[in-house]
Coordinates of N, CA and C in Angstrom, one line a residue:
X1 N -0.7 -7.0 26.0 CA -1.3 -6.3 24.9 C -1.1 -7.2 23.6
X2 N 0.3 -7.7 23.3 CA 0.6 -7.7 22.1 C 0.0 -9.8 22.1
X3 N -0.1 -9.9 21.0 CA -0.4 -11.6 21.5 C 0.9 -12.2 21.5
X4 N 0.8 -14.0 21.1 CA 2.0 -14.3 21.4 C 2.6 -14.5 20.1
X5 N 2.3 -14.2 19.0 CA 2.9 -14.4 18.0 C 3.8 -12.7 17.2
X6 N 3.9 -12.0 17.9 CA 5.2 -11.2 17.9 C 5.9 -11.1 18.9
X7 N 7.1 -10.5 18.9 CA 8.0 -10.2 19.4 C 7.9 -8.8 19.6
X8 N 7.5 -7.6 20.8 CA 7.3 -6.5 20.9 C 8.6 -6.0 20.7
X9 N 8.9 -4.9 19.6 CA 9.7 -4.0 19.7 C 9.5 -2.7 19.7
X10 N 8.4 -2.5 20.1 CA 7.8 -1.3 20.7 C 6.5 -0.8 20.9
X11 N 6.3 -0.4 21.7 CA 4.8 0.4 21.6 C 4.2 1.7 22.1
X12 N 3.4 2.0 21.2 CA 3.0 3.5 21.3 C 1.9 3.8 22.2
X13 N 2.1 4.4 22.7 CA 0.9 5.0 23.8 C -0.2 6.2 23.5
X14 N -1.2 5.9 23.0 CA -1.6 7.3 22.6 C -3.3 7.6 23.7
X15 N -3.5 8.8 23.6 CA -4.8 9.0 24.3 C -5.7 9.9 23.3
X16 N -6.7 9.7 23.0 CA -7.5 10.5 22.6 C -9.1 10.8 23.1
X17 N -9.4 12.1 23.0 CA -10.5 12.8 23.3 C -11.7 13.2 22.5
X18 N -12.7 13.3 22.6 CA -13.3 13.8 21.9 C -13.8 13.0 19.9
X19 N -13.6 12.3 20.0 CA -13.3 11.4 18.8 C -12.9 12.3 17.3
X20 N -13.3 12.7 16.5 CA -12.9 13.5 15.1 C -13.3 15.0 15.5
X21 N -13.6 15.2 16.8 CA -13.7 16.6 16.9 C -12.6 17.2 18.2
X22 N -12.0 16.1 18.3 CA -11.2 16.2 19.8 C -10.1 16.8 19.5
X23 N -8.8 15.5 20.4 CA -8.0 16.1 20.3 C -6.9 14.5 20.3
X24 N -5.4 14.3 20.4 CA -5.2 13.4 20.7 C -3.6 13.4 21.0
X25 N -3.0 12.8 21.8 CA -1.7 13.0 22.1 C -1.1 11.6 22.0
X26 N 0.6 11.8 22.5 CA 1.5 10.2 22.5 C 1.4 10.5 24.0
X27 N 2.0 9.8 24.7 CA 2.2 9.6 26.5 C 3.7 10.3 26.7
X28 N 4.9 9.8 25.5 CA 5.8 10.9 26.1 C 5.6 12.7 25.6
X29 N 4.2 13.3 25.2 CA 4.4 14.5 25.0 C 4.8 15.0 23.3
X30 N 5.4 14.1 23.2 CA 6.3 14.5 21.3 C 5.3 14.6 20.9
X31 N 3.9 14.5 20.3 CA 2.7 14.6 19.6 C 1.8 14.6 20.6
X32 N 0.8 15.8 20.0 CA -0.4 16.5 20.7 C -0.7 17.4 19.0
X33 N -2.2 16.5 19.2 CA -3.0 17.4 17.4 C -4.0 17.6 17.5
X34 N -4.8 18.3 17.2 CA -6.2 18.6 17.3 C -6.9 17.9 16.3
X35 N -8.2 17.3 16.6 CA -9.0 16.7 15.3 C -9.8 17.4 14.6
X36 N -10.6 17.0 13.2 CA -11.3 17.7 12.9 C -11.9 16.2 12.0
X37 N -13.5 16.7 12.1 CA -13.8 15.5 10.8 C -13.0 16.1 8.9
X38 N -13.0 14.9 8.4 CA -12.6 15.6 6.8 C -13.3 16.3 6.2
X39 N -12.9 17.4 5.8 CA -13.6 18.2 5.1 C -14.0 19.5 5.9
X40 N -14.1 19.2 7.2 CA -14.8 20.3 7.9 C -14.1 21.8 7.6
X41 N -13.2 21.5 7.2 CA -12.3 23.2 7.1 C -12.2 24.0 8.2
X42 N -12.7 22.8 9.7 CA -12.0 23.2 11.2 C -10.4 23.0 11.5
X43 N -9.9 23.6 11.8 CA -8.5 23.5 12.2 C -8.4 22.1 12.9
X44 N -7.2 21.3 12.6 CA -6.8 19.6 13.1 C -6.6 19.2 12.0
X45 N -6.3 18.2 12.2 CA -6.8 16.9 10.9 C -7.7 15.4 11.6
X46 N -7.4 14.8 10.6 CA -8.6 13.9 10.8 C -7.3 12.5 11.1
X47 N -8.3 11.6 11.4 CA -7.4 9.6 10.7 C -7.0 9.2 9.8
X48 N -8.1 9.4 9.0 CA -7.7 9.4 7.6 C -6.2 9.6 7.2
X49 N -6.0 10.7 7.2 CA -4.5 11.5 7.2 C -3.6 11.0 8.0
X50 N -3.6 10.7 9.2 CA -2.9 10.3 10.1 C -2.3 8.7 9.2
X51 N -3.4 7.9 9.4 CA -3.1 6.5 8.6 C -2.9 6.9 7.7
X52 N -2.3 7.5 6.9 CA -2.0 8.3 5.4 C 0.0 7.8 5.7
X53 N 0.0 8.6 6.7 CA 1.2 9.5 7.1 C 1.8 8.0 7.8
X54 N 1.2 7.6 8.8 CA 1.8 6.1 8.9 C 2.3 5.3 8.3
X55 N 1.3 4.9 7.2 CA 1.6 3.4 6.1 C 2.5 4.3 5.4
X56 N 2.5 5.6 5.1 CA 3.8 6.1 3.9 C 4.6 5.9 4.5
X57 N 5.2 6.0 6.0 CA 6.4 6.2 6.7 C 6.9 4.8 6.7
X58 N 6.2 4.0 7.3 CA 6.4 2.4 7.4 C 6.9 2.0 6.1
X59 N 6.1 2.5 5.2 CA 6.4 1.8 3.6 C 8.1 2.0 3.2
X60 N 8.3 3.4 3.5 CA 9.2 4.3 3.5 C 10.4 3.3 4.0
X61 N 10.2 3.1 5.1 CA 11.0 2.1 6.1 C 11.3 1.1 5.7
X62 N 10.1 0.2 5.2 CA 10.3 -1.0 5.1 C 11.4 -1.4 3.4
X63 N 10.9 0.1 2.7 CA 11.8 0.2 1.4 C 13.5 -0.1 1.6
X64 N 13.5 0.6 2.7 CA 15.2 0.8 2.8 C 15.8 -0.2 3.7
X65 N 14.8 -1.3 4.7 CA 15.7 -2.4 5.4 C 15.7 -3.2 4.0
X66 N 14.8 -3.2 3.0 CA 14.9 -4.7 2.0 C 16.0 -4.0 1.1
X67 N 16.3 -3.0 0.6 CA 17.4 -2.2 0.1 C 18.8 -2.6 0.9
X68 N 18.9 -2.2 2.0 CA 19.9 -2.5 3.2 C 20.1 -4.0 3.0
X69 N 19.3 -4.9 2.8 CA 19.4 -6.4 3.2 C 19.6 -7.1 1.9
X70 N 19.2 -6.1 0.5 CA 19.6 -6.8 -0.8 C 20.6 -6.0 -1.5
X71 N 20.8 -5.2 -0.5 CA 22.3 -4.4 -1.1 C 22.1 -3.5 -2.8
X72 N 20.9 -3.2 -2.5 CA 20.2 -1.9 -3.6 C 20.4 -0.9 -3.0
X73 N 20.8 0.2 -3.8 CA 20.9 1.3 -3.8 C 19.2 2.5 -3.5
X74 N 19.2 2.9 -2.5 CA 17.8 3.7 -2.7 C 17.9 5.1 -2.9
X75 N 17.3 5.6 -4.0 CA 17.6 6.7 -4.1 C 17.2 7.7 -3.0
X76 N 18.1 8.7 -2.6 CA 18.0 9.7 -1.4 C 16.6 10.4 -1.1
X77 N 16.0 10.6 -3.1 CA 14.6 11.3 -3.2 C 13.8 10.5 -3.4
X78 N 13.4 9.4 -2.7 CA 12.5 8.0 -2.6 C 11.4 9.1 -2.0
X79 N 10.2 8.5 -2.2 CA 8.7 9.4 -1.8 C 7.7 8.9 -1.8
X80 N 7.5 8.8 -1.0 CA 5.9 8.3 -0.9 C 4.9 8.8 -0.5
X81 N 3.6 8.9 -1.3 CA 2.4 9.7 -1.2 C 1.3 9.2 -0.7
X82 N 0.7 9.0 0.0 CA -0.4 8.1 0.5 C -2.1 8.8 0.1
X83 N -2.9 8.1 -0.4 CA -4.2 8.6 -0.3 C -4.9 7.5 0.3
X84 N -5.8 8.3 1.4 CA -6.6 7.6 1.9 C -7.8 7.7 1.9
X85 N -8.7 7.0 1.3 CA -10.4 7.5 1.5 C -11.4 6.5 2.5
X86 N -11.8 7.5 2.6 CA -13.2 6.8 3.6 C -14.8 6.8 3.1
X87 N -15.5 5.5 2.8 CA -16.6 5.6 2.6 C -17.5 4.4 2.8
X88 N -18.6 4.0 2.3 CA -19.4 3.2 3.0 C -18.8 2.0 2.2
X89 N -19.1 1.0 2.8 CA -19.2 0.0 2.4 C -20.2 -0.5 1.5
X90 N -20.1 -1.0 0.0 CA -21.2 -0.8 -1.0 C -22.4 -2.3 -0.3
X91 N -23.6 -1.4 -0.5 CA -24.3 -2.3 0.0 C -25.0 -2.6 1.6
X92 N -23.9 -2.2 2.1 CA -24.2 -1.6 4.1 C -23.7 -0.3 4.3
X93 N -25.1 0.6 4.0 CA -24.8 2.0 4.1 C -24.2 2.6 5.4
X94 N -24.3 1.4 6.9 CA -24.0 2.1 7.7 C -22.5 1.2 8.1
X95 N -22.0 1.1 7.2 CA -20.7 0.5 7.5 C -19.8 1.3 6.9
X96 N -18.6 1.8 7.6 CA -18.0 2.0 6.7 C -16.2 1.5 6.4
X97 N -15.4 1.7 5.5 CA -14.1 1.5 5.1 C -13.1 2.2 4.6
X98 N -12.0 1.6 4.6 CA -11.1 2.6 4.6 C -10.7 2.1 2.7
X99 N -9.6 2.7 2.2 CA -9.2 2.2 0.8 C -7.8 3.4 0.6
X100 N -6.8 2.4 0.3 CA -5.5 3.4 0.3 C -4.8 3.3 -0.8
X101 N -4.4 4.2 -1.4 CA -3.6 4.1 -2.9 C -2.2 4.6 -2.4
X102 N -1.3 4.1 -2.2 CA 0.4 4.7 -2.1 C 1.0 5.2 -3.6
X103 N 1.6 5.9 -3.5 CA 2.4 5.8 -5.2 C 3.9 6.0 -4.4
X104 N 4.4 5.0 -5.1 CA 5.8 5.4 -4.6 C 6.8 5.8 -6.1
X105 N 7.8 6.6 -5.2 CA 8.2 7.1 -6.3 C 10.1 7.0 -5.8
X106 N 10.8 6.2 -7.1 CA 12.0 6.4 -6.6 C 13.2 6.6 -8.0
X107 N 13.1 7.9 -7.9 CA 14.0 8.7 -9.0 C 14.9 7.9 -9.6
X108 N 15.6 7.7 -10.9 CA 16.8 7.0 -11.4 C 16.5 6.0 -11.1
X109 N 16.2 4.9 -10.5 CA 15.9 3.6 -10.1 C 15.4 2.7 -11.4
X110 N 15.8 1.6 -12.0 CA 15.4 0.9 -13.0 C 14.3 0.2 -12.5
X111 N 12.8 0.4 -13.3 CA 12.1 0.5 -12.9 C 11.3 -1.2 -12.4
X112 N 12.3 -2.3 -13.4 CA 11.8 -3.4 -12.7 C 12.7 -3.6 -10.9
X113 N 13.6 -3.0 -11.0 CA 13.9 -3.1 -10.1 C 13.5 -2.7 -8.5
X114 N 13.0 -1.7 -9.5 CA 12.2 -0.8 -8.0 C 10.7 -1.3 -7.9
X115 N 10.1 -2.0 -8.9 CA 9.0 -3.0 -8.4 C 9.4 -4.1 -7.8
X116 N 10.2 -4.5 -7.5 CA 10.7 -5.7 -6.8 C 10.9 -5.2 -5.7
X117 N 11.9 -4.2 -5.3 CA 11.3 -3.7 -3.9 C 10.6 -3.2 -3.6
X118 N 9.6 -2.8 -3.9 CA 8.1 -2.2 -3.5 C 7.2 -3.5 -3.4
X119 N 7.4 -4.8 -4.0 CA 6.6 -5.9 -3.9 C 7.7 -6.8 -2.8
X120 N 8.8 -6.4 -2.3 CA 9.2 -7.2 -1.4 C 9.0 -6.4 0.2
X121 N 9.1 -4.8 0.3 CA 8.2 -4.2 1.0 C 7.4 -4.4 1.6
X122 N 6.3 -4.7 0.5 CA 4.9 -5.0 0.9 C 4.7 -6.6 2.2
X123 N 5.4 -7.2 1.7 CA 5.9 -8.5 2.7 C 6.3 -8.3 3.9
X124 N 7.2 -7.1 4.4 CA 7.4 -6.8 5.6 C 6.9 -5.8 6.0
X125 N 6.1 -5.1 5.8 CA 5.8 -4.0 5.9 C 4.8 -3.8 7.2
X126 N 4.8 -3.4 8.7 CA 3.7 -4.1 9.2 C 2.0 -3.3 8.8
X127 N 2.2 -2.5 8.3 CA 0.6 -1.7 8.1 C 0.5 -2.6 6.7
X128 N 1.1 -2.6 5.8 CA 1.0 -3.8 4.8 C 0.0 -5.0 5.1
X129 N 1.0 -6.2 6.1 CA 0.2 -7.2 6.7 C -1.0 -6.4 7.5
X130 N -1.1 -5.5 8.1 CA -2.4 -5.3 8.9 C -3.4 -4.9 8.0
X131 N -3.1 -4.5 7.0 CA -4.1 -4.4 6.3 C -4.6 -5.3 5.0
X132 N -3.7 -6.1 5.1 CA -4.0 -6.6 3.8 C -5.5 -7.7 4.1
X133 N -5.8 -7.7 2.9 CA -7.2 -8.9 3.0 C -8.5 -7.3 3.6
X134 N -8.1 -6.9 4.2 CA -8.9 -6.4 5.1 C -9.6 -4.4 4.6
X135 N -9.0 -4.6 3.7 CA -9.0 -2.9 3.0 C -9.0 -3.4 2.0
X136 N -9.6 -1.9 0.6 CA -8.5 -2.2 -0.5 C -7.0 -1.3 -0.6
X137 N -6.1 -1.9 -1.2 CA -4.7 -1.1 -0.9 C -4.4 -1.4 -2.3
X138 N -3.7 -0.4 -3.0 CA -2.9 -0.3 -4.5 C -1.4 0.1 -3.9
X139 N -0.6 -0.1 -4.4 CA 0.8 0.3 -3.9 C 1.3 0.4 -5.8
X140 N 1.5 1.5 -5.7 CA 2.0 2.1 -7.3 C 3.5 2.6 -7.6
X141 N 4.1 1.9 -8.5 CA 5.4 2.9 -8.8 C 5.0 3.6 -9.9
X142 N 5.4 5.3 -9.6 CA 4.9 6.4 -10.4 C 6.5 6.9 -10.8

């Protein structure tokens, strides 16, 4: 699966059904959700959300190995919010894209400081590299 320029340290198994109306699970059982397109006000959620909930977590993560490895303090109430939208691509109406704004937020933290790890983050971060060039992405300290 993976090519040869990583080093696998793990991978996720997922199956899905039904595409934004379905359903979708992991292979060991821990996650099983029902879909819904956005907006529908059908019970699930959508992708959108899901990549929401990903790149905040990652981000989240990648906050505290660069913290751990430059010997910063991260505050306990660190937070990150993800917005994600979906819409056409301007100009190819039948294309569409994604576009993500994070706001991170890290209480008491001096604030150049905490832009330095939020821009050192972003360097290791893997939904970061996967998306960069390729989306638009804002990454905010609020």
């Amino acid at each position: 699966m993976a090519g040869k320029s990583i080093k696998v340290l793990y991978t996720a198994r997922t199956r899905t059904l039904g595409g934004r109306e379905g359903s979708a699970q992991s292979s060991d059982g821990a996650f099983n959700v029902r879909l819904s397109p956005p907006g529908s006000g059908e019970p699930g959620t959508n992708p959108e959300a899901l990549f929401g909930i990903g790149y905040s977590a990652c981000f989240m993560s990648s906050m505290r190995i660069i913290g751990a490895t430059q010997k910063v303090e991260i505050p306990p109430d660190l937070a990150v919010k993800a917005k994600v939208s979906l819409g056409h691509v301007i100009g190819r109406n039948s294309a569409f894209a994604l576009a993500v704004l994070l706001e991170v937020s890290l209480p008491g933290m001096d604030r150049t400081e905490a832009q330095k790890l939020i821009d050192d983050a972003y360097e290791v971060c893997a939904y970061s590299q996967a998306t960069h060039g390729n989306i638009e992405a804002v990454i905010t300290l609020v």
